[in-house]
Short mmCIF file of N, CA and C and ligand atoms in Angstrom, two decimals:
data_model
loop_
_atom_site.label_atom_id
_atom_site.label_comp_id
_atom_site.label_asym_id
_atom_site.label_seq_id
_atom_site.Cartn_x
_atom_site.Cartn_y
_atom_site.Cartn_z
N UNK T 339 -5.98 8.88 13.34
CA UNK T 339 -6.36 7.46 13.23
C UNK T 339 -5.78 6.89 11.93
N UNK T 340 -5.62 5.93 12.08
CA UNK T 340 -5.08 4.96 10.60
C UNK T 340 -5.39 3.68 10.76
N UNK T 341 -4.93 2.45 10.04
CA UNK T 341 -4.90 1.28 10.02
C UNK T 341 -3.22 0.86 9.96
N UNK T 342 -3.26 -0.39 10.73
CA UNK T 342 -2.19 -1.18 10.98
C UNK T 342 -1.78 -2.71 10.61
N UNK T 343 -0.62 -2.90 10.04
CA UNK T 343 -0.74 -4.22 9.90
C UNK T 343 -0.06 -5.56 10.80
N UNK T 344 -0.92 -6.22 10.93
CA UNK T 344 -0.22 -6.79 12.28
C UNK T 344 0.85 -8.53 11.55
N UNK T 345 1.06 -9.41 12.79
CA UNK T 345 2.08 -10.39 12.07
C UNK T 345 1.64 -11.10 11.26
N UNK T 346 0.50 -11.47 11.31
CA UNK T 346 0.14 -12.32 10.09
C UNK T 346 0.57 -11.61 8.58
N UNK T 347 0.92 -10.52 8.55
CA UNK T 347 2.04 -10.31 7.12
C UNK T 347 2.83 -10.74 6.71
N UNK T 348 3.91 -10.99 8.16
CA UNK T 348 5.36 -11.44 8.26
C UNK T 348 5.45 -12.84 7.23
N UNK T 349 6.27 -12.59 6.59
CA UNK T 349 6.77 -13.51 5.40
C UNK T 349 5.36 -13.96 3.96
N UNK T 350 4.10 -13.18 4.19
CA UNK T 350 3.42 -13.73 3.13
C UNK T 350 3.95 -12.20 2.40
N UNK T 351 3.26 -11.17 2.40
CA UNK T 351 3.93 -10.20 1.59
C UNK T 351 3.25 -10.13 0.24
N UNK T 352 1.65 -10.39 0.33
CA UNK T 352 1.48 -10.57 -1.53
C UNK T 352 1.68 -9.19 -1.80
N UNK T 353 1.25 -7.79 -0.93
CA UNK T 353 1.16 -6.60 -2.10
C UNK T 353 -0.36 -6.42 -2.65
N UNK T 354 -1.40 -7.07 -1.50
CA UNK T 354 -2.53 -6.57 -2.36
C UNK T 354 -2.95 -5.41 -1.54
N UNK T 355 -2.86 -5.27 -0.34
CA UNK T 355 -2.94 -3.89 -0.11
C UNK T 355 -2.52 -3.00 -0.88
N UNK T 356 -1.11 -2.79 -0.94
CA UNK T 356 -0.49 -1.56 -2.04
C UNK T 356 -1.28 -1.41 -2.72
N UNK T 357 -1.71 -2.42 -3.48
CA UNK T 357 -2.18 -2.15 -4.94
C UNK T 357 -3.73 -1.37 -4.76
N UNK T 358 -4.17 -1.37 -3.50
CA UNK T 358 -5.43 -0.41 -3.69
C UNK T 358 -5.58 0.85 -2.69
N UNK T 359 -4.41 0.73 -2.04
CA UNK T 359 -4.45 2.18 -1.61
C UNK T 359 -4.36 3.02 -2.16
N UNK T 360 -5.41 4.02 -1.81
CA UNK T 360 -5.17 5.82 -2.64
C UNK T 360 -4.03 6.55 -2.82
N UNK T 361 -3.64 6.63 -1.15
CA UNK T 361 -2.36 7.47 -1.07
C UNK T 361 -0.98 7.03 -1.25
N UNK T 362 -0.79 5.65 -1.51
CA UNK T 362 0.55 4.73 -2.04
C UNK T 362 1.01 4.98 -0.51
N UNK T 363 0.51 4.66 0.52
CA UNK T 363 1.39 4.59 2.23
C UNK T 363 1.89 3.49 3.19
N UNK T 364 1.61 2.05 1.75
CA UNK T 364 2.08 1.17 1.90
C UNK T 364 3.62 0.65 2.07
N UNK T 365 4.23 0.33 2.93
CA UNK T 365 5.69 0.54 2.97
C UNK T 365 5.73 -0.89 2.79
N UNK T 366 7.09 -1.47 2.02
CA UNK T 366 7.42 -2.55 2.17
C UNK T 366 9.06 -3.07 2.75
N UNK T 367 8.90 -3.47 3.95
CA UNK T 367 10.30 -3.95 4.75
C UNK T 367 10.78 -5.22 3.79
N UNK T 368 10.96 -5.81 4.97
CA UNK T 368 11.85 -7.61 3.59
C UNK T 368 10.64 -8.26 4.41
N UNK T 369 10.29 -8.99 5.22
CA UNK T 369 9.30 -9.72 5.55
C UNK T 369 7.90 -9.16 5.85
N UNK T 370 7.73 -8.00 5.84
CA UNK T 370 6.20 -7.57 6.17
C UNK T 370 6.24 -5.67 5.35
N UNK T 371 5.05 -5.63 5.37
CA UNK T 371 4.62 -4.23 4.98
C UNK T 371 4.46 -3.35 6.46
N UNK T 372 4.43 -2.13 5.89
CA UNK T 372 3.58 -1.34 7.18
C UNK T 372 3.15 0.22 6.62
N UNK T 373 2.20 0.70 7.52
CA UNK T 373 1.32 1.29 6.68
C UNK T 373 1.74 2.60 7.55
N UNK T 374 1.94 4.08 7.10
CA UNK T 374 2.59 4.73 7.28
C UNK T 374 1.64 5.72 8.28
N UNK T 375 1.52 5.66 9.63
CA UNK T 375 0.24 6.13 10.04
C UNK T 375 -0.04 7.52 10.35
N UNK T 376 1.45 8.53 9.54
CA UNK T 376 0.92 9.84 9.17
C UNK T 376 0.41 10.24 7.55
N UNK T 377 0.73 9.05 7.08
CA UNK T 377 0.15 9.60 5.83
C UNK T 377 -1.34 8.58 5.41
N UNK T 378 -1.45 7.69 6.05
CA UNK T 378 -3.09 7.07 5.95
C UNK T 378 -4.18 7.97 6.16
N UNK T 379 -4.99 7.41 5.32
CA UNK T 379 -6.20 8.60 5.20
C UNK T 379 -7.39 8.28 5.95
N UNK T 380 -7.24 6.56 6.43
CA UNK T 380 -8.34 6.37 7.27
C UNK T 380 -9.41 5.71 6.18
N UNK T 381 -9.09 5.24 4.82
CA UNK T 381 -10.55 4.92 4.14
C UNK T 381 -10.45 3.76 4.34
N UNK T 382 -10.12 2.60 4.70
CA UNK T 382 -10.25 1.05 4.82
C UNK T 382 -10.23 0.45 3.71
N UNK T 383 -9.79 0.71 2.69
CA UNK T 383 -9.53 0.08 1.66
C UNK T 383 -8.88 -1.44 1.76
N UNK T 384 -7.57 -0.94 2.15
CA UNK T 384 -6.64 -2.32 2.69
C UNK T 384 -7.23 -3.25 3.14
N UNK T 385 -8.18 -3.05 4.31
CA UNK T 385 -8.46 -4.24 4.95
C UNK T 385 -9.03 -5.15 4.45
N UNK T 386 -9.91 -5.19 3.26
CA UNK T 386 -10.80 -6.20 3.08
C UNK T 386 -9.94 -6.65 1.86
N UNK T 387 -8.87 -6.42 1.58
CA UNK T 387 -8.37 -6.79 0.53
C UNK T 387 -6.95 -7.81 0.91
N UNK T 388 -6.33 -8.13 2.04
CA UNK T 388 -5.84 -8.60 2.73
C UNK T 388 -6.20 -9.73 2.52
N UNK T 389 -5.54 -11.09 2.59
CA UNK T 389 -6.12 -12.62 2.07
C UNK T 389 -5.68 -13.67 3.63
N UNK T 390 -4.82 -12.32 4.25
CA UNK T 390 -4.32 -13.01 5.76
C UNK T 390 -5.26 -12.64 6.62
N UNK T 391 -5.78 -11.18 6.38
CA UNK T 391 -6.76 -10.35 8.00
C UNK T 391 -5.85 -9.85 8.38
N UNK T 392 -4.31 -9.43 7.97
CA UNK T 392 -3.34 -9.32 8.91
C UNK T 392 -3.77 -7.42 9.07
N UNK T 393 -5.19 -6.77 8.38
CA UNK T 393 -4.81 -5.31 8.29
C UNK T 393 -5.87 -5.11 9.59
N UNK T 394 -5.77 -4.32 10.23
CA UNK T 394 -6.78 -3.67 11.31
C UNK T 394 -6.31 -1.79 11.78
N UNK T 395 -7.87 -1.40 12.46
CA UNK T 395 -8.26 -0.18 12.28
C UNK T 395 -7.51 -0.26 13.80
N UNK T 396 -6.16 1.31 14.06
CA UNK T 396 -5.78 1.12 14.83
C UNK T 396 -6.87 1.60 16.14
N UNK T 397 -7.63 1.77 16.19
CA UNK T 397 -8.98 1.95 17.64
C UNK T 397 -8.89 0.39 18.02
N UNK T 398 -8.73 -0.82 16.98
CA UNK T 398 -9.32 -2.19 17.67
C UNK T 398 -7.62 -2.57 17.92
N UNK T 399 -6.79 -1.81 17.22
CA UNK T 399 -5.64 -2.52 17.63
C UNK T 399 -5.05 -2.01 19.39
N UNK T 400 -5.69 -1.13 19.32
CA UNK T 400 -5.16 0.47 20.90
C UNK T 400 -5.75 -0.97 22.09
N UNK T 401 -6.44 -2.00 21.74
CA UNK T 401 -7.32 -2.64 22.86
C UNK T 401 -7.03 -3.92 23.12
N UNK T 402 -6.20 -4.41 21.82
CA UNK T 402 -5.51 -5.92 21.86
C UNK T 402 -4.18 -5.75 22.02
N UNK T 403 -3.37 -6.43 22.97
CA UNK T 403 -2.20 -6.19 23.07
C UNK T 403 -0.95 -6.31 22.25
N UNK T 404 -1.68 -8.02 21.26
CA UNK T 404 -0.64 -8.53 20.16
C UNK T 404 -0.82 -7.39 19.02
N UNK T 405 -2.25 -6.94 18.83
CA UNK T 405 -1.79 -5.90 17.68
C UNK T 405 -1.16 -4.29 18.09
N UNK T 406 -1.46 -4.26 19.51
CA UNK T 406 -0.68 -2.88 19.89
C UNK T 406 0.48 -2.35 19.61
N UNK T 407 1.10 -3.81 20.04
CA UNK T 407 2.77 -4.03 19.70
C UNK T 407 3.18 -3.93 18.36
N UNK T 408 2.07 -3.66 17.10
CA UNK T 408 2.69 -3.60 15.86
C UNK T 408 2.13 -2.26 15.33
N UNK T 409 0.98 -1.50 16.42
CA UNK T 409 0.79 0.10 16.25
C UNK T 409 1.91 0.65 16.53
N UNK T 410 2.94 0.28 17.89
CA UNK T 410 3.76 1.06 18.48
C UNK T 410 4.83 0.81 17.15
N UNK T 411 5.02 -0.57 17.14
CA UNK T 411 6.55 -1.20 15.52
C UNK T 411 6.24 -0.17 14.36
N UNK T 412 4.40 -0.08 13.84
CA UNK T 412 4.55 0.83 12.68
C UNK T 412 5.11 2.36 12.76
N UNK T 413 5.15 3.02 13.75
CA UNK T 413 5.53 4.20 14.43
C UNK T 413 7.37 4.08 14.39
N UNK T 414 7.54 3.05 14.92
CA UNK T 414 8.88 2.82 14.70
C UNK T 414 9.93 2.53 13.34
N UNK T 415 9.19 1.54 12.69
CA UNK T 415 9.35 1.43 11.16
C UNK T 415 9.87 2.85 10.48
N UNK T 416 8.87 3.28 10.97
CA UNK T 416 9.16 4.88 10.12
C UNK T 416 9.68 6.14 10.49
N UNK T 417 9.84 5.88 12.01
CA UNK T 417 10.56 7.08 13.06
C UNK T 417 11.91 6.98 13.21
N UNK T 418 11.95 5.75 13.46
CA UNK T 418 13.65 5.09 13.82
C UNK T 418 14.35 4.83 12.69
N UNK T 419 15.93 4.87 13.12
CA UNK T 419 16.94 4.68 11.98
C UNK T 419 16.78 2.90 12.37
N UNK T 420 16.74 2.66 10.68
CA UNK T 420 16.75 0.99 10.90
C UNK T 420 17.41 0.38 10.67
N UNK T 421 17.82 -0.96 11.23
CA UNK T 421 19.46 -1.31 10.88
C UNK T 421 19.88 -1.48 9.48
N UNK T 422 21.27 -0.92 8.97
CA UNK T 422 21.82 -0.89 8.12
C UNK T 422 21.51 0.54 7.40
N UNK T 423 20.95 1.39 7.73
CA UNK T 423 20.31 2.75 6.69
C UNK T 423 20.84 4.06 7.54
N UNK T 424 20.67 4.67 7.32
CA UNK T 424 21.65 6.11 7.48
C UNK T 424 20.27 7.58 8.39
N UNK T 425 19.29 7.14 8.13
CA UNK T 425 18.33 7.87 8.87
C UNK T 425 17.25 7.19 8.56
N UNK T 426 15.84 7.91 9.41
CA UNK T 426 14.41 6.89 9.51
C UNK T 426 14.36 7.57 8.34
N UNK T 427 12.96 6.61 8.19
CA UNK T 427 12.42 6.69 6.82
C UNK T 427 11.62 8.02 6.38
N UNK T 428 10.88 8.48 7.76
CA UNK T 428 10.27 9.43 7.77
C UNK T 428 8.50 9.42 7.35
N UNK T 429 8.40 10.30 6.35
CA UNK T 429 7.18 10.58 5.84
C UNK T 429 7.21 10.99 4.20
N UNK T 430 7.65 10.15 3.55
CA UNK T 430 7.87 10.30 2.08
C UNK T 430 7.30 11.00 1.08
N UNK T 431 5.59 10.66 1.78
CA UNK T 431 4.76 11.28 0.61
C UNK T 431 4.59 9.49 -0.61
N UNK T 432 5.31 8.75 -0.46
CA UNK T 432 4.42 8.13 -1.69
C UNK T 432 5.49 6.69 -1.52
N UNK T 433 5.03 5.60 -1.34
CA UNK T 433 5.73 4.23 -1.13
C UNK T 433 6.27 3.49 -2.84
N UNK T 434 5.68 3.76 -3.60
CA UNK T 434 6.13 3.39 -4.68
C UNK T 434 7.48 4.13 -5.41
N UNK T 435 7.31 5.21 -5.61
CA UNK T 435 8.44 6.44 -5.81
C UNK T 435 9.74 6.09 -4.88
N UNK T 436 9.71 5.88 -3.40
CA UNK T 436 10.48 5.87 -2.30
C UNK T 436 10.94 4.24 -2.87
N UNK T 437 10.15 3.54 -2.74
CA UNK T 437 10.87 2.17 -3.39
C UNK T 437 11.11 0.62 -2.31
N UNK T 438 11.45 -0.20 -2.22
CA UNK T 438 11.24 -1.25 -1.19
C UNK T 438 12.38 -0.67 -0.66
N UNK T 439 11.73 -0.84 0.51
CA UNK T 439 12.77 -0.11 2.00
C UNK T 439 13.81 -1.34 1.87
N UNK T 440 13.31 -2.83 2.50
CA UNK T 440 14.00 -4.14 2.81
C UNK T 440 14.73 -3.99 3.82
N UNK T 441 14.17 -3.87 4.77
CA UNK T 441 14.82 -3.95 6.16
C UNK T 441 13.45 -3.94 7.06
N UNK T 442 13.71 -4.36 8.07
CA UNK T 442 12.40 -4.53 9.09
C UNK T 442 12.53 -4.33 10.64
N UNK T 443 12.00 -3.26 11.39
CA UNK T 443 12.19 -3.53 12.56
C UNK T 443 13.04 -4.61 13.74
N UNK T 444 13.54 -4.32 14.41
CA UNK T 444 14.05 -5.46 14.99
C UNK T 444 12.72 -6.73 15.52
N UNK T 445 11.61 -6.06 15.88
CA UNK T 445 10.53 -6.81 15.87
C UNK T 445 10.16 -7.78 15.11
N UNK T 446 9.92 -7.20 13.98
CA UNK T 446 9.45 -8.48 12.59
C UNK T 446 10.89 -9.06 12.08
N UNK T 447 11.47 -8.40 12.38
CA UNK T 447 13.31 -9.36 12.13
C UNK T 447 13.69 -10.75 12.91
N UNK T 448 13.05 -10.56 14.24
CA UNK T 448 13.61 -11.36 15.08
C UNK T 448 11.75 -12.50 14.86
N UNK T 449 11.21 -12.13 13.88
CA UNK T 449 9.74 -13.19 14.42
C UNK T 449 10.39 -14.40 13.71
N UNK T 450 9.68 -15.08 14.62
CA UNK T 450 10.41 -16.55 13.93
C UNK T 450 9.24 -17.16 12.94
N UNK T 451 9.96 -17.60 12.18
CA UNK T 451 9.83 -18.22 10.45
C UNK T 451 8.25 -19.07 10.74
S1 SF4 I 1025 -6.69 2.65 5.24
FE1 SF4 I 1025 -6.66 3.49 3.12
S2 SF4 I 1025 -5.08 5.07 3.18
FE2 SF4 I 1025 -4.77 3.79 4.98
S3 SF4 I 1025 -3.28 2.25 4.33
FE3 SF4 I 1025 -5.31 1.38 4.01
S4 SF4 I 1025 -5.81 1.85 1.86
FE4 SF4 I 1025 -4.09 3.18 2.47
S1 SF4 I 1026 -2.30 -7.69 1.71
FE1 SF4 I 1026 -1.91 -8.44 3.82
S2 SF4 I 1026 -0.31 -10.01 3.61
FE2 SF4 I 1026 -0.34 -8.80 1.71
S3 SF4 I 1026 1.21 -7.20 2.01
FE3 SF4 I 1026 -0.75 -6.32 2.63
S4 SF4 I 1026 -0.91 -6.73 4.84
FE4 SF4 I 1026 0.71 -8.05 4.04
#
């Protein structure tokens, strides 16, 4: 289980999640974050710290369809080679160290402005 972040990220981007997660599994693309859902620990920190709501527990996201589609994108974010980069991102171990990715799914690439 983990938490997910859905579109209401796309283009705000403050970074207050990062700043209170434990395990640093905050990833940052160019228009949205995403939260790395083998290395989340499951404590809910993120969510209430969010100023959009854009964070949710993926059990409520498995049941809504608009946030499903950004359980399956965060899986992808980090599985798939993303355009312009040379392999997926993987499982780093730590989002700050690893550094701003800046690239985004074809999903949150193509959301309109
Ligand atoms: S639920 Fe906790 S571990 Fe998971 S992304 Fe949020 S703050 Fe980080
Ligand atoms: S706090 Fe919300 S809007 Fe800000 S980066 Fe995190 S998920 Fe995106």
């Amino acid at each position: 289980m983990s938490y997910v972040i859905g579109s209401d990220c796309i283009d705000v981007l403050d970074r207050s999640c990062v700043d209170v997660c434990p395990v640093d599994c905050i990833y940052e693309g160019d228009r949205k974050s995403y939260i790395n859902p083998d290395e989340c620990i499951d404590c809910g920190a993120c969510e209430v710290e969010c100023p959009v709501s854009a964070i949710f527990v993926d059990r409520k996201a498995r049941k809504d369809p608009e946030l499903r589609v950004h359980l399956d994108d965060s899986r992808t974010f980090f599985e798939a080679t993303l355009p312009g980069r040379a392999e997926p991102v993987g499982n780093p171990g730590g989002a700050q160290a690893y550094g701003v990715i800046g690239v985004d799914t074809p999903l949150v690439a193509d959301h309109p402005s």
